[in-house]
Amino acid sequence: MSGPYRIRGSVALSEAELVWRFSRASGPGGQHVNTSDTRAEVRFDLAATRSLPPVWKERALERLADRLVDGQVVVRAGEHRSQWRNREAAAVRLAALLAEATAPPPAPRRKRRVPRGVNERRLREKKQRSDVKRGRTGRGWGP
């Protein structure tokens, strides 16, 4: 899935805007782990990007504020043994993160009136339960 990474609709991240860094990853792999740079780290400059519409960019900057480092989003992947698979995992994760951060806010909840039947049923069930519990007392059974 290399190339432009689709965020949502026709908006995609171009490979030119991504900065890659590779380092040694921990985990399974034996001596291979000690010699190859398989962990992938991708940096995306959210503050300076031109791939996102201004509204999306503003929304993402606000929602990812605690995760940004100098206006950049950093995503790391090191769970696979190959650098290529880690690179793909990091890019997919970045695209998913941006898709979630740029999503429009949910529609506000509109308060509705509780139907009379729902209220009456609730009160009737409470009364029945009360009667059941009152019937469990020992009053009226003794001499």
mmCIF file of C-alpha atoms in Angstrom:
data_model
loop_
_atom_site.group_PDB
_atom_site.id
_atom_site.type_symbol
_atom_site.label_atom_id
_atom_site.label_comp_id
_atom_site.label_asym_id
_atom_site.label_seq_id
_atom_site.Cartn_x
_atom_site.Cartn_y
_atom_site.Cartn_z
ATOM 1 C CA MET A 1 0.000 0.000 0.000
ATOM 2 C CA SER A 2 2.841 2.406 -0.641
ATOM 3 C CA GLY A 3 2.160 5.704 -2.303
ATOM 4 C CA PRO A 4 -0.541 8.190 -1.373
ATOM 5 C CA TYR A 5 -2.203 7.064 1.841
ATOM 6 C CA ARG A 6 -5.951 7.632 1.729
ATOM 7 C CA ILE A 7 -7.456 9.476 4.712
ATOM 8 C CA ARG A 8 -11.082 9.916 3.728
ATOM 9 C CA GLY A 9 -12.819 10.508 0.417
ATOM 10 C CA SER A 10 -10.419 11.917 -2.145
ATOM 11 C CA VAL A 11 -8.008 13.343 0.457
ATOM 12 C CA ALA A 12 -4.714 11.482 0.716
ATOM 13 C CA LEU A 13 -1.249 12.007 2.182
ATOM 14 C CA SER A 14 1.503 12.242 -0.370
ATOM 15 C CA GLU A 15 4.729 10.346 0.217
ATOM 16 C CA ALA A 16 6.657 13.625 -0.195
ATOM 17 C CA GLU A 17 5.185 15.023 3.041
ATOM 18 C CA LEU A 18 6.234 12.038 5.157
ATOM 19 C CA VAL A 19 9.648 11.945 6.847
ATOM 20 C CA TRP A 20 10.893 8.442 7.646
ATOM 21 C CA ARG A 21 13.433 7.303 10.225
ATOM 22 C CA PHE A 22 14.494 3.753 10.971
ATOM 23 C CA SER A 23 16.078 2.264 14.075
ATOM 24 C CA ARG A 24 16.731 -1.075 15.698
ATOM 25 C CA ALA A 25 13.615 -2.709 17.075
ATOM 26 C CA SER A 26 13.337 -5.042 20.018
ATOM 27 C CA GLY A 27 11.406 -8.293 19.981
ATOM 28 C CA PRO A 28 11.710 -11.606 18.165
ATOM 29 C CA GLY A 29 14.232 -12.068 15.399
ATOM 30 C CA GLY A 30 17.350 -13.401 17.069
ATOM 31 C CA GLN A 31 20.636 -11.909 15.872
ATOM 32 C CA HIS A 32 18.779 -10.254 12.989
ATOM 33 C CA VAL A 33 17.373 -7.752 15.517
ATOM 34 C CA ASN A 34 20.839 -6.613 16.502
ATOM 35 C CA THR A 35 21.974 -5.843 12.976
ATOM 36 C CA SER A 36 19.070 -4.302 11.060
ATOM 37 C CA ASP A 37 17.045 -1.143 11.417
ATOM 38 C CA THR A 38 13.510 -2.490 11.231
ATOM 39 C CA ARG A 39 11.539 -0.130 13.470
ATOM 40 C CA ALA A 40 9.884 2.568 11.348
ATOM 41 C CA GLU A 41 9.050 6.051 12.550
ATOM 42 C CA VAL A 42 7.060 8.405 10.349
ATOM 43 C CA ARG A 43 6.751 12.145 10.954
ATOM 44 C CA PHE A 44 4.031 14.234 9.354
ATOM 45 C CA ASP A 45 4.105 18.017 9.667
ATOM 46 C CA LEU A 46 0.458 18.708 10.388
ATOM 47 C CA ALA A 47 0.978 22.422 10.954
ATOM 48 C CA ALA A 48 2.556 22.984 7.515
ATOM 49 C CA THR A 49 0.712 20.451 5.357
ATOM 50 C CA ARG A 50 -1.126 21.408 2.197
ATOM 51 C CA SER A 51 -2.784 18.011 1.626
ATOM 52 C CA LEU A 52 -5.592 18.592 4.115
ATOM 53 C CA PRO A 53 -8.435 21.076 3.639
ATOM 54 C CA PRO A 54 -8.121 24.034 6.069
ATOM 55 C CA VAL A 55 -11.156 22.950 8.121
ATOM 56 C CA TRP A 56 -9.792 19.421 8.558
ATOM 57 C CA LYS A 57 -6.330 20.741 9.386
ATOM 58 C CA GLU A 58 -7.708 23.040 12.087
ATOM 59 C CA ARG A 59 -9.803 20.202 13.547
ATOM 60 C CA ALA A 60 -6.820 17.812 13.558
ATOM 61 C CA LEU A 61 -4.506 20.387 15.172
ATOM 62 C CA GLU A 62 -7.059 20.899 17.941
ATOM 63 C CA ARG A 63 -7.750 17.199 18.557
ATOM 64 C CA LEU A 64 -4.124 16.048 18.356
ATOM 65 C CA ALA A 65 -2.655 19.003 20.306
ATOM 66 C CA ASP A 66 -1.365 16.800 23.147
ATOM 67 C CA ARG A 67 0.299 14.428 20.683
ATOM 68 C CA LEU A 68 2.077 16.975 18.479
ATOM 69 C CA VAL A 69 5.815 17.644 18.693
ATOM 70 C CA ASP A 70 6.635 21.004 17.071
ATOM 71 C CA GLY A 71 3.487 20.718 14.950
ATOM 72 C CA GLN A 72 4.381 17.202 13.793
ATOM 73 C CA VAL A 73 2.592 13.902 14.389
ATOM 74 C CA VAL A 74 4.961 11.000 15.083
ATOM 75 C CA VAL A 75 3.905 7.356 14.638
ATOM 76 C CA ARG A 76 6.185 4.370 15.299
ATOM 77 C CA ALA A 77 5.825 0.723 14.310
ATOM 78 C CA GLY A 78 8.178 -2.076 15.278
ATOM 79 C CA GLU A 79 6.024 -5.170 15.614
ATOM 80 C CA HIS A 80 7.120 -6.841 12.358
ATOM 81 C CA ARG A 81 10.508 -8.305 11.455
ATOM 82 C CA SER A 82 10.765 -6.500 8.152
ATOM 83 C CA GLN A 83 11.299 -2.782 7.709
ATOM 84 C CA TRP A 84 8.880 -2.694 4.793
ATOM 85 C CA ARG A 85 5.995 -4.160 6.847
ATOM 86 C CA ASN A 86 6.725 -1.790 9.738
ATOM 87 C CA ARG A 87 6.765 1.097 7.297
ATOM 88 C CA GLU A 88 3.366 0.073 5.936
ATOM 89 C CA ALA A 89 1.971 -0.391 9.466
ATOM 90 C CA ALA A 90 3.149 3.069 10.539
ATOM 91 C CA ALA A 91 1.694 4.734 7.437
ATOM 92 C CA VAL A 92 -1.658 2.980 7.844
ATOM 93 C CA ARG A 93 -1.723 3.945 11.527
ATOM 94 C CA LEU A 94 -0.959 7.573 10.653
ATOM 95 C CA ALA A 95 -3.737 7.659 8.038
ATOM 96 C CA ALA A 96 -6.217 6.138 10.523
ATOM 97 C CA LEU A 97 -5.175 8.641 13.205
ATOM 98 C CA LEU A 98 -5.674 11.567 10.821
ATOM 99 C CA ALA A 99 -9.001 10.164 9.588
ATOM 100 C CA GLU A 100 -10.267 10.009 13.166
ATOM 101 C CA ALA A 101 -8.899 13.455 14.045
ATOM 102 C CA THR A 102 -10.423 15.132 10.988
ATOM 103 C CA ALA A 103 -13.855 13.502 11.271
ATOM 104 C CA PRO A 104 -16.712 15.953 11.704
ATOM 105 C CA PRO A 105 -18.116 16.262 15.224
ATOM 106 C CA PRO A 106 -21.223 14.166 15.915
ATOM 107 C CA ALA A 107 -24.599 15.858 15.596
ATOM 108 C CA PRO A 108 -25.770 17.336 18.898
ATOM 109 C CA ARG A 109 -28.195 15.178 20.842
ATOM 110 C CA ARG A 110 -31.736 16.480 20.781
ATOM 111 C CA LYS A 111 -33.676 16.013 23.975
ATOM 112 C CA ARG A 112 -36.945 14.114 23.522
ATOM 113 C CA ARG A 113 -39.985 13.773 25.757
ATOM 114 C CA VAL A 114 -40.393 10.380 27.437
ATOM 115 C CA PRO A 115 -43.588 8.734 26.104
ATOM 116 C CA ARG A 116 -46.374 8.332 28.642
ATOM 117 C CA GLY A 117 -46.597 4.559 28.010
ATOM 118 C CA VAL A 118 -42.917 4.098 28.937
ATOM 119 C CA ASN A 119 -43.408 5.993 32.202
ATOM 120 C CA GLU A 120 -46.595 4.089 33.076
ATOM 121 C CA ARG A 121 -44.949 0.716 32.366
ATOM 122 C CA ARG A 122 -41.974 1.634 34.568
ATOM 123 C CA LEU A 123 -44.234 2.654 37.457
ATOM 124 C CA ARG A 124 -46.396 -0.477 37.050
ATOM 125 C CA GLU A 125 -43.303 -2.718 37.162
ATOM 126 C CA LYS A 126 -42.024 -0.877 40.246
ATOM 127 C CA LYS A 127 -45.385 -1.437 41.960
ATOM 128 C CA GLN A 128 -45.344 -5.161 41.113
ATOM 129 C CA ARG A 129 -41.800 -5.510 42.424
ATOM 130 C CA SER A 130 -42.784 -3.658 45.598
ATOM 131 C CA ASP A 131 -45.725 -6.018 46.115
ATOM 132 C CA VAL A 132 -43.466 -9.058 45.641
ATOM 133 C CA LYS A 133 -41.027 -7.756 48.263
ATOM 134 C CA ARG A 134 -43.828 -6.801 50.672
ATOM 135 C CA GLY A 135 -45.172 -10.356 50.353
ATOM 136 C CA ARG A 136 -41.869 -11.755 51.612
ATOM 137 C CA THR A 137 -42.206 -10.226 55.084
ATOM 138 C CA GLY A 138 -43.279 -12.509 57.917
ATOM 139 C CA ARG A 139 -46.014 -10.169 59.180
ATOM 140 C CA GLY A 140 -49.423 -11.737 59.546
ATOM 141 C CA TRP A 141 -48.105 -15.305 59.608
ATOM 142 C CA GLY A 142 -47.535 -15.820 63.334
ATOM 143 C CA PRO A 143 -49.963 -16.256 66.294
#
